[in-house]
Structure formats: structure tokens, C-alpha cells
Short mmCIF file of C-alpha atoms and ligand atoms in Angstrom, two decimals:
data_model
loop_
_atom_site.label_atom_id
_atom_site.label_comp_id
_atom_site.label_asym_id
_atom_site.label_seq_id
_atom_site.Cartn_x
_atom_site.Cartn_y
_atom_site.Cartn_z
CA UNK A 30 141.06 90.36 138.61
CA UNK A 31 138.55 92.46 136.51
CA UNK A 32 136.20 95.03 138.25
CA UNK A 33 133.90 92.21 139.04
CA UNK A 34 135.58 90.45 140.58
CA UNK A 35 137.32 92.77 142.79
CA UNK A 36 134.21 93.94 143.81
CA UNK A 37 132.85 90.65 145.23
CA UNK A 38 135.80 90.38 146.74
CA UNK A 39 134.91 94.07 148.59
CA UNK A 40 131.69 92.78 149.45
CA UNK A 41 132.65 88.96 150.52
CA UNK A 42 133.62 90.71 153.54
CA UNK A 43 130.65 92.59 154.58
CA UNK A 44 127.94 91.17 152.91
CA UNK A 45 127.12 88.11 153.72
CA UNK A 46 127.75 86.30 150.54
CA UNK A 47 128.63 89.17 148.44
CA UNK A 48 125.03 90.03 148.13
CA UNK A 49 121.57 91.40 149.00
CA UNK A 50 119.67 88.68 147.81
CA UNK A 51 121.11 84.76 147.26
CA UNK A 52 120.52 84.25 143.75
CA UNK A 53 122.52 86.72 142.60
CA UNK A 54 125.58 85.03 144.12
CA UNK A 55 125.70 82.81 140.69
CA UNK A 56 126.21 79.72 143.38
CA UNK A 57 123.80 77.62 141.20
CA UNK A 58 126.30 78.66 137.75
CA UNK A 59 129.33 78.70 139.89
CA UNK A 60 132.06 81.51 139.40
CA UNK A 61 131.33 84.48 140.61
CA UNK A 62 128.88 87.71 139.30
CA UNK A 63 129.19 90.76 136.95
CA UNK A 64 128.51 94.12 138.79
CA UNK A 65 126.44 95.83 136.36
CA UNK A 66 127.17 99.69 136.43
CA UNK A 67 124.14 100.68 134.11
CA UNK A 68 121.40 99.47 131.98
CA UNK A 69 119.36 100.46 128.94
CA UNK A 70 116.85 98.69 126.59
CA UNK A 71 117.65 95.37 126.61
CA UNK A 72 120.67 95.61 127.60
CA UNK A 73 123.37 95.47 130.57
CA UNK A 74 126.74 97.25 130.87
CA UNK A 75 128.60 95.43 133.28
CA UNK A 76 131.48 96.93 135.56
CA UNK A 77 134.16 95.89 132.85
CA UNK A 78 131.86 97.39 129.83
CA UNK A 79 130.99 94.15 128.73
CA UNK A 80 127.40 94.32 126.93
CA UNK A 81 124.74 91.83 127.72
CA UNK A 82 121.48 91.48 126.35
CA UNK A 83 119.29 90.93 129.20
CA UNK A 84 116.64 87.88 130.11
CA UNK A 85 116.47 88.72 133.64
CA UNK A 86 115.41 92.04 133.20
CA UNK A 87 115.66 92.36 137.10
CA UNK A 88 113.75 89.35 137.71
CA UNK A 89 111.05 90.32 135.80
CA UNK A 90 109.60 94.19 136.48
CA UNK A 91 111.11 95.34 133.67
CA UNK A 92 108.93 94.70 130.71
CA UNK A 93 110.02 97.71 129.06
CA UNK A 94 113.78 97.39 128.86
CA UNK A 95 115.81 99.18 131.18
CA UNK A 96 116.13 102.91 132.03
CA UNK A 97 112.70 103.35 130.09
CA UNK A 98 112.38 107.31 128.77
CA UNK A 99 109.19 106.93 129.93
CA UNK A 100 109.33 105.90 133.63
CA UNK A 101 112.32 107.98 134.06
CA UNK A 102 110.18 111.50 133.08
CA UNK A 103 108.20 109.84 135.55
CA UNK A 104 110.34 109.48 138.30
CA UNK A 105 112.01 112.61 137.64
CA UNK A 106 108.76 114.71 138.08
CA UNK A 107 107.86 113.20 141.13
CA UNK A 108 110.98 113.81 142.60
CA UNK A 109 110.96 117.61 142.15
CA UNK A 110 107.76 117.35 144.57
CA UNK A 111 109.84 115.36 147.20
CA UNK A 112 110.15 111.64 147.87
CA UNK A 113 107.82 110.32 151.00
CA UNK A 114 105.17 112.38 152.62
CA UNK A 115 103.36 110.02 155.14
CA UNK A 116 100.49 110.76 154.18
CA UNK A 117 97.91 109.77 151.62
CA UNK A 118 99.23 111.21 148.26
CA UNK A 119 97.70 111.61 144.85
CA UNK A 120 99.41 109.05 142.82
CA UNK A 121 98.07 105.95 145.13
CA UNK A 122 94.76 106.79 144.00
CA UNK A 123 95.77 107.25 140.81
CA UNK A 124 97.28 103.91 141.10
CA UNK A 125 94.53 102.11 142.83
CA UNK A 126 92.24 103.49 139.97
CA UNK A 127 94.37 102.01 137.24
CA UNK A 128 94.90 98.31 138.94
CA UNK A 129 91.34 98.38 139.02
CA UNK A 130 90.83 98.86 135.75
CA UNK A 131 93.00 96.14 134.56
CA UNK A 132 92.54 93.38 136.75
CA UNK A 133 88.65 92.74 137.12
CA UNK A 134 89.29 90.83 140.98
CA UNK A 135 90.82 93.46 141.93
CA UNK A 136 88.12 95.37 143.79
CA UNK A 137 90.04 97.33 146.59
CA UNK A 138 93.93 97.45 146.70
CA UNK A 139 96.39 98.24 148.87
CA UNK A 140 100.08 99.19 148.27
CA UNK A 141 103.02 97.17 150.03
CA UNK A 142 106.75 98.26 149.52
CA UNK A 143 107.76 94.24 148.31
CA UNK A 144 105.81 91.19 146.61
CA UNK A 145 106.92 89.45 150.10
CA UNK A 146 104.77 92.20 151.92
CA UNK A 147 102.04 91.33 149.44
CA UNK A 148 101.98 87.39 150.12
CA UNK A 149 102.41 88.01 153.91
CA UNK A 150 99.48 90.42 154.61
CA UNK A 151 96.62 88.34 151.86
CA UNK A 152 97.84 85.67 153.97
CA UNK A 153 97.39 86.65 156.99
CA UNK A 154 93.95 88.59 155.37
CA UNK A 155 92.80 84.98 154.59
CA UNK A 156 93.21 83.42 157.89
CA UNK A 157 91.60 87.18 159.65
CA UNK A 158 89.13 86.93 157.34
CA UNK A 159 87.72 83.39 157.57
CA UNK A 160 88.96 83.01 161.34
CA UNK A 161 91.11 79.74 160.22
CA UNK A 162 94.56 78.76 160.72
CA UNK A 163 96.19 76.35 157.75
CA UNK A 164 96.95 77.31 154.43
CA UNK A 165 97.89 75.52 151.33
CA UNK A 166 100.93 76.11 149.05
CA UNK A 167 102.30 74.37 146.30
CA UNK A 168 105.77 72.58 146.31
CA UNK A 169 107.91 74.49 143.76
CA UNK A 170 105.79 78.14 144.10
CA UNK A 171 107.72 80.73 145.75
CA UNK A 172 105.87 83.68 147.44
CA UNK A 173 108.71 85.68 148.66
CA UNK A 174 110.75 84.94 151.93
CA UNK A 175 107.64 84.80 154.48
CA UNK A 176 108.22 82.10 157.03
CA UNK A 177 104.76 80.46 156.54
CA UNK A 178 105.50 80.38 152.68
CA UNK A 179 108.96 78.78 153.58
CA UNK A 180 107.86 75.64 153.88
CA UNK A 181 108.27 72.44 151.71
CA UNK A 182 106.30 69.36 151.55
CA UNK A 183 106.57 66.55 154.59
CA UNK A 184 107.07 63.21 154.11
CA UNK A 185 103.20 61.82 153.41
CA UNK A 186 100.84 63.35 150.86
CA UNK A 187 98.69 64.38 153.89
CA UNK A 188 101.20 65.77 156.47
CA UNK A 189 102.08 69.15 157.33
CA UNK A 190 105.02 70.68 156.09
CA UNK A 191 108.16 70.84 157.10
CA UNK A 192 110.37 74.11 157.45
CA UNK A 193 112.62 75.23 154.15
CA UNK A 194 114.63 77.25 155.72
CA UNK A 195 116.60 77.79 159.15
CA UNK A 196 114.64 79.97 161.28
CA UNK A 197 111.36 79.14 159.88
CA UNK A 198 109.67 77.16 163.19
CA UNK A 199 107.90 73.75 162.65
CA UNK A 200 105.21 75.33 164.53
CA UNK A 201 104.42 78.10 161.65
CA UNK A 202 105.34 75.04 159.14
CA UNK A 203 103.03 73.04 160.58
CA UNK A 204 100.02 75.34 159.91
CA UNK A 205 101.07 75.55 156.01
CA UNK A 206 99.89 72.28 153.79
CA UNK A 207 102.22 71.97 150.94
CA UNK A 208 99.99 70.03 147.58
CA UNK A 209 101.79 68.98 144.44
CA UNK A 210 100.52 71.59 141.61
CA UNK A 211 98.72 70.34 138.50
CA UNK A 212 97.09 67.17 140.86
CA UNK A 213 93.82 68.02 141.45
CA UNK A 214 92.67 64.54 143.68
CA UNK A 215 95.43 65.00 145.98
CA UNK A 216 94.66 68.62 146.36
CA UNK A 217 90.62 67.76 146.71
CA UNK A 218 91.93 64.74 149.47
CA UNK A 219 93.80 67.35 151.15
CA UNK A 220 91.72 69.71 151.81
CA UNK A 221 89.04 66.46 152.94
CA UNK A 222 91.11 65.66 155.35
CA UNK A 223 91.57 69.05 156.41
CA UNK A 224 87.71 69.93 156.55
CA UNK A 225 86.56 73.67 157.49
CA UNK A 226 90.48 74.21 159.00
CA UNK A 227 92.04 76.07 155.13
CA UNK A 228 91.47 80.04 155.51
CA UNK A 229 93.37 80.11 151.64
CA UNK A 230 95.45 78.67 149.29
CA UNK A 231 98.22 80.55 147.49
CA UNK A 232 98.93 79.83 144.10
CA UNK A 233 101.20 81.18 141.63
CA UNK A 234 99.22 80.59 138.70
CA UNK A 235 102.11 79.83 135.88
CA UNK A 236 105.03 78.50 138.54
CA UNK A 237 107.76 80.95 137.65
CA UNK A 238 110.40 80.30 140.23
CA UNK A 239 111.56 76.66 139.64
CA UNK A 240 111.71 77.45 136.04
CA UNK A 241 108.45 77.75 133.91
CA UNK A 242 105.41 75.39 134.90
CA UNK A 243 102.27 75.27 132.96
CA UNK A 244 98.75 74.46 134.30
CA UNK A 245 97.08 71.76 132.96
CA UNK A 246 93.61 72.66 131.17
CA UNK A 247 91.17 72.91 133.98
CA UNK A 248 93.89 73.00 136.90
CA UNK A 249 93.02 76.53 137.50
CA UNK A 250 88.82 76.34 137.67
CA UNK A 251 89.95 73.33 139.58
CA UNK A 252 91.38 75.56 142.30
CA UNK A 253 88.66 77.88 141.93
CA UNK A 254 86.11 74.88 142.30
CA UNK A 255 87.78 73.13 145.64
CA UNK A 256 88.25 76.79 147.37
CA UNK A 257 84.59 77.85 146.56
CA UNK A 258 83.24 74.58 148.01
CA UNK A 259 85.59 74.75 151.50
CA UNK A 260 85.20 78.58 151.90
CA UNK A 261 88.94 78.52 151.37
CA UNK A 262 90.02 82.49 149.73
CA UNK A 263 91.72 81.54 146.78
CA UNK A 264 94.69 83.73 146.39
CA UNK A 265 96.74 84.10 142.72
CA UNK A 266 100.76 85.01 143.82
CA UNK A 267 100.46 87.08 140.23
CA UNK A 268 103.60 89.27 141.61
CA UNK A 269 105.66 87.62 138.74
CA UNK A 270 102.93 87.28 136.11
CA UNK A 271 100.69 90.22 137.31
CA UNK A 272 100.91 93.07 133.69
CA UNK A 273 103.73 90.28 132.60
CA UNK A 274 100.99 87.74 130.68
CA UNK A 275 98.12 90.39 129.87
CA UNK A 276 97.27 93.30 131.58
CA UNK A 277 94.84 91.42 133.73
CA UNK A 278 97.58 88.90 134.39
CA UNK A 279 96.19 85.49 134.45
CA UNK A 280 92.98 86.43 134.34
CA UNK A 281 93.35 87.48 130.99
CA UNK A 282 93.91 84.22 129.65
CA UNK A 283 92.47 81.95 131.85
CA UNK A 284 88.66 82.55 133.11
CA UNK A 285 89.27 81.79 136.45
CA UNK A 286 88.83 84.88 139.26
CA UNK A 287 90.58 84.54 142.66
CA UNK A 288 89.51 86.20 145.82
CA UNK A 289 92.92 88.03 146.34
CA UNK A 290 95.79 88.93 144.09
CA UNK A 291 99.14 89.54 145.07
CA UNK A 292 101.11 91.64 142.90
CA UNK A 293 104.36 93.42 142.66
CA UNK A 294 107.81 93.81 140.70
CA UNK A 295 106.16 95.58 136.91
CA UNK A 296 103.72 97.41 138.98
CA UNK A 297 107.01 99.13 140.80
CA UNK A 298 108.35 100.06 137.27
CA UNK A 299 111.68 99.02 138.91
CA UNK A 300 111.45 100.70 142.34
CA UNK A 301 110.22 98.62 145.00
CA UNK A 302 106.46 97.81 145.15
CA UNK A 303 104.05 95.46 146.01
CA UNK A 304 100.64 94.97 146.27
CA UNK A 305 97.36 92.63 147.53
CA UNK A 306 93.88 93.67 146.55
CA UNK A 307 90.52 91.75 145.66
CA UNK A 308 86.72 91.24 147.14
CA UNK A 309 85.60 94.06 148.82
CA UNK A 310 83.97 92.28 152.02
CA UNK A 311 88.12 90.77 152.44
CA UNK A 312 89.70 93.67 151.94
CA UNK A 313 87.16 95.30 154.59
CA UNK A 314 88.46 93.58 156.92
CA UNK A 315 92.25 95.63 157.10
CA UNK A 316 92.70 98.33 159.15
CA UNK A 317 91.45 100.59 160.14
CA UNK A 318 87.92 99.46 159.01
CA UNK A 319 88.76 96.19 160.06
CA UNK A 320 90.81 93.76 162.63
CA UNK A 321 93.45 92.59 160.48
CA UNK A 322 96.44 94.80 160.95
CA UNK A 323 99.03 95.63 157.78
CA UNK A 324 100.95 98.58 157.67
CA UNK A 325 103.93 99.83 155.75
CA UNK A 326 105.66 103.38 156.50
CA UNK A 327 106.78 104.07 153.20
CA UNK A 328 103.73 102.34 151.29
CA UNK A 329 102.68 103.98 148.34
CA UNK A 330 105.53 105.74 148.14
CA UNK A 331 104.95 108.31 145.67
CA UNK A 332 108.69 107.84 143.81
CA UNK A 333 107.48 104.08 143.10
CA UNK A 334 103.48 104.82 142.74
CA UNK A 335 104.98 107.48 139.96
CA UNK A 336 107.24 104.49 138.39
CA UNK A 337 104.43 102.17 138.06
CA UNK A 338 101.92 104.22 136.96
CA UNK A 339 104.01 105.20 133.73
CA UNK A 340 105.06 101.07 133.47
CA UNK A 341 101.47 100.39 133.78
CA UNK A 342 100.25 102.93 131.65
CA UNK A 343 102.41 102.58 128.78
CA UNK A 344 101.43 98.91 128.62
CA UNK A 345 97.79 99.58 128.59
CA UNK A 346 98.90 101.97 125.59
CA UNK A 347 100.64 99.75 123.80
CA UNK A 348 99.10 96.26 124.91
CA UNK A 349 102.02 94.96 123.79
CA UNK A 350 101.23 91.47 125.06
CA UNK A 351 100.82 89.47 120.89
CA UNK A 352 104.00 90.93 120.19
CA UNK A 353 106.07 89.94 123.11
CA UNK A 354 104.36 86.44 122.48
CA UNK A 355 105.63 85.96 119.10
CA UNK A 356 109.04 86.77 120.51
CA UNK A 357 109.15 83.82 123.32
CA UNK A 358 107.92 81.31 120.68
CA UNK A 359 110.76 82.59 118.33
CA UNK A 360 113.51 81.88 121.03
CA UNK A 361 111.76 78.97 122.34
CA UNK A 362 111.68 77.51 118.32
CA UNK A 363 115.23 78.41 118.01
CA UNK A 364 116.04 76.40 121.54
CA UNK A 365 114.00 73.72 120.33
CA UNK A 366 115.38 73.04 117.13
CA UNK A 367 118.77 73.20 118.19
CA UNK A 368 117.89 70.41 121.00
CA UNK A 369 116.26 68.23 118.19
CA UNK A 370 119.09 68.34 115.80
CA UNK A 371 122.03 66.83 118.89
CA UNK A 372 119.68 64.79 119.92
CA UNK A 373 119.14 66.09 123.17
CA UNK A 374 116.29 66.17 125.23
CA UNK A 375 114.99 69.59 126.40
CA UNK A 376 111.29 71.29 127.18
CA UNK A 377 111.45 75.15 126.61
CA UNK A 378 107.88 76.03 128.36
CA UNK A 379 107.14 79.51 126.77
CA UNK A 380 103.96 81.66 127.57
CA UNK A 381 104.12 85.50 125.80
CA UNK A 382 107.18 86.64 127.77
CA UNK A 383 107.99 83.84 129.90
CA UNK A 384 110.40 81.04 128.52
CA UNK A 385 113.07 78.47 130.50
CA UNK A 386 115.12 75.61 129.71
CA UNK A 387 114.61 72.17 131.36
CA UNK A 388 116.85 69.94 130.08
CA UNK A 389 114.60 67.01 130.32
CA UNK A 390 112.78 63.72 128.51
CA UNK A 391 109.45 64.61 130.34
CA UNK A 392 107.33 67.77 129.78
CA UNK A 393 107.43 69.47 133.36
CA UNK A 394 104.09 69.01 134.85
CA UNK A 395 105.30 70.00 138.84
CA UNK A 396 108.26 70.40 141.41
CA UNK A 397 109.58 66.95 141.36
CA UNK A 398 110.16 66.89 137.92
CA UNK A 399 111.39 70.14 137.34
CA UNK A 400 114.54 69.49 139.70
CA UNK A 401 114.83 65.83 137.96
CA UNK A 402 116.08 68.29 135.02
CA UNK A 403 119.64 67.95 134.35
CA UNK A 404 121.42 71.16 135.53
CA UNK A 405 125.21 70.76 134.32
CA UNK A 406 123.80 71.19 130.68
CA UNK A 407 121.64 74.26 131.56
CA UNK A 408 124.80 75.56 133.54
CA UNK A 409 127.01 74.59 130.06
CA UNK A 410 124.69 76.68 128.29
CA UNK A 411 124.44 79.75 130.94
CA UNK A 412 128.05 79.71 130.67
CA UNK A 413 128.49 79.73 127.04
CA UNK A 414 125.46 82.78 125.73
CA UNK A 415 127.01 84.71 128.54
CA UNK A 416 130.92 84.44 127.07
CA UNK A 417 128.98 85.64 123.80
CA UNK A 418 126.83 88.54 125.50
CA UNK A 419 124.00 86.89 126.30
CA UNK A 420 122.60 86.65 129.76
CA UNK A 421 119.94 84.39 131.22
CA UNK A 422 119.06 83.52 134.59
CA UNK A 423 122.15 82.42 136.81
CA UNK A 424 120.12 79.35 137.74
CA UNK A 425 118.48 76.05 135.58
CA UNK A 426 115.27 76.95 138.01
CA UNK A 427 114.98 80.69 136.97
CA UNK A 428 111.90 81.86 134.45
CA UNK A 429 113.44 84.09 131.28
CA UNK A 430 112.24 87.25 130.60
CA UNK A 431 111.42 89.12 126.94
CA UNK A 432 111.18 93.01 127.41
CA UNK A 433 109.00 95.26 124.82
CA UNK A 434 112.54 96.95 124.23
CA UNK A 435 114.41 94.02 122.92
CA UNK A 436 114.34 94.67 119.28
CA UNK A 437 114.97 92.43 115.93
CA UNK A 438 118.79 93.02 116.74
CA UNK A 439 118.17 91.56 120.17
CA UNK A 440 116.38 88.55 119.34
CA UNK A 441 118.78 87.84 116.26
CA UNK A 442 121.74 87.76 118.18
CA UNK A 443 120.17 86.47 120.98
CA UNK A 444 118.63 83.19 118.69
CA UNK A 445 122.15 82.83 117.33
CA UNK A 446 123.92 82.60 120.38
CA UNK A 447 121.61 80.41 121.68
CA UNK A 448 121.29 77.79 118.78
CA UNK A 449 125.46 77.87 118.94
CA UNK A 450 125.02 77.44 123.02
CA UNK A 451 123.31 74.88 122.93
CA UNK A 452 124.38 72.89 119.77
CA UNK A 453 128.44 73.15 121.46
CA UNK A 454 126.87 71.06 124.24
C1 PLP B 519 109.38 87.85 143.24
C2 PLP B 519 108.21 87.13 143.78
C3 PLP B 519 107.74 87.34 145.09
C4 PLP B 519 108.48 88.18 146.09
O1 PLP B 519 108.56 89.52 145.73
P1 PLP B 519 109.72 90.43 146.40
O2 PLP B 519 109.43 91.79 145.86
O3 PLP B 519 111.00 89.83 145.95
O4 PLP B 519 109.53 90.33 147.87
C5 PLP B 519 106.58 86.72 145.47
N1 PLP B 519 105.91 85.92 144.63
C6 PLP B 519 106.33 85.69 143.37
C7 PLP B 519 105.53 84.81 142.48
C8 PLP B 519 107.50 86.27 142.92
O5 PLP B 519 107.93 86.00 141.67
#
């Protein structure tokens, strides 16, 4: 047994399934994980020194590489001052000053300690705020592990939703609609039939958790359109895309303006963060100006405000968002081409940063075709850049990342591997 592997076998025993959160359990690549025991730039050392270059980039907050020179200073200097005070410190306003001045919804802003946190409390915002009880969600978005969230779609286009996990009652499911993204009529019959009853709908903008989805042209102002009509608070899940597509997020490629924003991992700068902000007269209503409670003792922690204010900042120095782009369409070109020439079908969806692989004759419009996507050749793949130092998500259904810190080196070897990966299949 290497390292690895004896460490799993350490935590099998404890924790349930080896780890802290499922995913990393490899379940959906089978074998088991690398430990990793540090990380720089683009790349992962693992527990038996093996060197990886890195499209997980720990799920996505690290958009400048790992270990960044930058947000370590950062972190460093806050420390020396201590690490949680309880009460208001500097560096949230600092931080609430600089979300505002990137994301234009973003009127008021308050600081959570996960993206889950975020999701939970601008739900539960919506439904203070407009004094209604359903929601709508999209089959295939994930907004963290919030029981209302954890809900998939029932058996008619029209019915409630059905729990997605164990735990998760019908009677929470029940006040959660789950809609089929990119199908505007059956969202606009939906919320018909649910008349004056939908305090929001949450909405990851560009699905990033069952792979890569695109909107369709208009799907978004369609959104916008349907909630402004029902009085329903539109809320963009941007936790994933949020500094990852522009430093507005989605709003800085698609005109569209929600009423909340969720947002977390980058704005953490790899410690844990989240955040909800948006109109002033909804955020009013949190305590203590208003009834909706949310709370969080180590919110705005000023070790992670410190992290994501050099993240943050360095991005708005650099705006290194045309760069990063031209470095998804390279890999997703490379992926591409080396699909065409064995004849197999795949779709790489690619926006700046953001690539995945669906091995698949259809371009991926929504859930149900994403998991019709054949797996075993994503997992054949998966298996074979990671033998050759290459790591992507341990899952067909995982979004790739692109950090500013993976360099010409990166994306050669990277490309190469890749073409090879997927021309051995
Ligand atoms: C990661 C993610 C979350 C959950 O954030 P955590 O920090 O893991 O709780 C919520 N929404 C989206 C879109 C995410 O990608």
C-alpha cells in the first residue's frame, strides 16, 4: 500500500467514508483517493510525491493556483493580529466595500462561513421577505447541502418535489418546485399554477455541478421576466461562478440583475466563506433591522475576510478573465479534436475557466441529458490523465477548473495528456 492508501484505510474507520465531504471518496471513478500533502501553482503534491496539475483547484476558489504569495502575506498579517474577535472587524467592511464594487446587485452583503450558509439564509430571506412559502429550483443545480435545496423533481411537470436525500422530510420537499433549466414554458406554467405562492427561485446561472450547462440565449432575462411579473426574488447561486466568469460573475456577461446573489468559495481565497447580498429593501429585512433571523459566530472571520480580500483584489488587478478564456477554449479544442478524429461523440461546454466532458451525441441543454452522458468513457479518461499527472474532477458530473497560475507548461502538458487520454479510449 502507498501512503494513500494507507491513509484511507486510517480514516475508513472513523470517518464515515474516509472523508469530510462525499465526492472526494472517488466512488464515482472507483479506487480509492490521493492524500495531497501540499499544493502550489497549479499543482498538487500528493502523499507519495506524485505531481498533479490541478483542474479542481479545490472545487473551484482557487483561481490563482494554490498557496498564492499573495493571499498567504495576507493571511499571515492577519494572523499576527489574532484569528476571531466577535465583533465587527475592519476587514468585513473592507470586504463589503469591494463586493460592492464588483457586482452591481450587490447592494448590502452579508458574510456566511459556507456557500451552503449563503443559499440557506437568501432562501429563507426570500420567503421572510415576500411572506410566501414555495420556492423553485432547477433539477441538476446544486446549492449546497440545505434540506429545502435537496430536493429533486416529482413525478409530473407540475408536482412538488420529492426528497434527494435521507433526512430531507417530504414536508420541506414539498414546499420546493423543482423546473427543468433552459425550458422557459414549463417554468412560466409552473409558476401559473402556482400563482402568488413562489417567495424565489434559485438559480445557478451556468449549472456547474452536473458538469457544465449553458443557458440558452434569453433563458436568463427569461428568469428575470417570470420572477418580476410573480413578485418571485430571483436569486443567482453565483457561489461557483461568482469572480470565476468576470468579476461581476454572471452579470458581467449576461445583462440580467437578480434580486440576491449567493456567493462563496473565490471570495474565501481558500478559507471558508460565503456570502448573500443584493436589494437593499431585502436585505433590510435581516436582523437586527429586520425579522428574518441569520447568524453565524465566526462570520466574517477576519483570517478568511483577509484571504478574500487579497483573491479578490488581485483579480480586479489583473482582470485576468480574456486570458483564462483563451486557455479553456485551448483545452476544450484539444478535447475536441481528439473526439473528432476516433470518432467519438463528446460536448466539451467551456466558458473562460469553466470546461467538462460529456461524452455525448447531444449538446447538453439540462439534467436529463447530462446524466444520459456515458460515464465509463469519462471514468477511462479520469483514469488515464491522472496515471500521467493530470487531475480532473473524480466525477463525469464535476465542472473543470483553469487557475491564473497554470502556465504554458501547464496547459502543454496538460493538452498532451489529454489528446493521448482520450484518443487510447
Ligand atoms: C459549492 C457550491 C455551493 C455550496 O458551497 P459550500 O461552501 O460547499 O457549502 C452552493 N452553490 C454552488 C453553486 C456551489 O458550487
Amino acid at each position: 500500500m502507498n501512503t494513500s492508501e494507507q491513509l484511507f484505510q486510517r480514516a475508513l474507520s472513523m470517518i464515515p467514508g474516509g472523508v469530510n465531504s462525499p465526492v472526494r471518496a472517488f466512488r464515482s471513478v472507483g479506487g480509492t483517493p490521493f492524500f495531497t500533502k501540499s499544493a502550489n501553482g497549479a499543482r498538487l503534491t500528493t502523499a507519495d510525491d506524485q505531481e498533479l496539475v490541478d483542474f479542481v483547484l479545490t472545487w473551484g476558489p482557487a483561481i490563482h493556483g494554490h498557496n498564492d504569495p499573495d493571499i498567504r502575506a495576507a493571511v499571515r498579517e492577519a494572523l499576527d493580529r489574532g484569528t476571531s474577535f466577535g465583533t465587527p472587524n475592519p476587514l468585513e467592511v473592507e470586504m463589503a466595500e469591494l463586493i460592492l464594487s464588483c457586482v452591481p446587485a450587490v447592494k448590502k452583503v452579508r458574510m456566511t462561513n459556507s456557500g451552503t450558509e449563503a443559499t440557506m439564509s437568501a432562501i429563507r430571506l426570500a420567503r421572510g421577505y415576500t411572506g410566501r412559502n414555495k420556492i423553485i429550483k432547477f433539477s441538476g443545480c446544486y446549492h449546497g447541502h440545505v434540506d429545502s435545496l435537496l430536493v429533486k423533481a416529482g413525478s409530473g411537470a407540475l408536482t412538488q418535489g420529492n426528497p434527494d436525500s435521507a433526512g430531507v422530510t417530504p414536508g420541506t420537499a414539498a414546499d420546493t418546485l423543482v423546473a427543468e433549466y433552459n425550458n422557459l414554458p414549463a417554468l412560466s406554467a409552473l409558476f401559473d399554477a402556482n400563482a402568488g405562492q413562489i417567495a424565489g427561485l434559485i438559480v445557478e446561472p451556468f449549472p456547474a455541478n452536473v458538469g457544465l450547462i449553458l443557458p440558452d440565449a434569453g433563458f436568463l432575462a427569461g428568469l428575470r421576466e417570470l420572477c418580476t411579473k410573480h413578485g418571485t426574488v430571483l436569486i443567482f447561486d453565483e457561489v461557483m461562478t461568482g469572480f470565476r466568469l468576470s468579476l461581476a460573475g454572471t452579470q458581467g456577461l449576461h445583462d440580467v440583475v437578480p434580486d440576491l446573489v449567493c456567493m462563496g468559495k473565490i471570495i474565501g481565497g481558500g478559507l471558508p466563506v460565503g456570502a448573500f447580498g443584493g436589494k437593499v429593501e431585502i436585505m433590510d429585512k435581516l436582523a437586527p433591522l429586520g425579522p428574518v433571523y441569520q447568524a453565524g459566530t465566526l462570520s466574517g472571520n477576519p483570517l478568511a475576510m483577509a484571504a478574500g480580500l487579497a483573491a479578490v483584489r488581485k483579480l480586479k488587478a489583473q482582470n485576468p478573465y480574456a486570458r483564462l478564456d483563451v486557455l479553456g477554449r485551448r483545452v476544450r479544442d484539444t478535447l475536441l479534436a481528439a473526439a473528432q478524429a476516433k470518432g467519438i461523440p463528446l460536448q466539451v461546454p467551456q466558458v473562460g475557466s469553466m470546461f467538462s466532458l460529456y461524452f455525448n451525441t447531444e449538446k447538453v441543454r439540462n439534467y436529463d441529458q447530462a446524466i444520459a452522458s456515458n460515464g465509463d468513457l469519462y471514468r477511462k479518461v479520469f483514469r488515464n490523465a491522472l496515471d500521467k499527472g493530470v487531475y480532473l474532477a473524480p466525477s463525469p458530473y464535476e465542472t473543470a477548473f483553469i487557475s491564473t497560475a497554470h502556465e504554458g507548461k501547464d496547459i502543454d502538458k496538460s493538452c498532451e495528456v489529454l489528446d493521448a487520454a482520450v484518443r487510447a479510449l
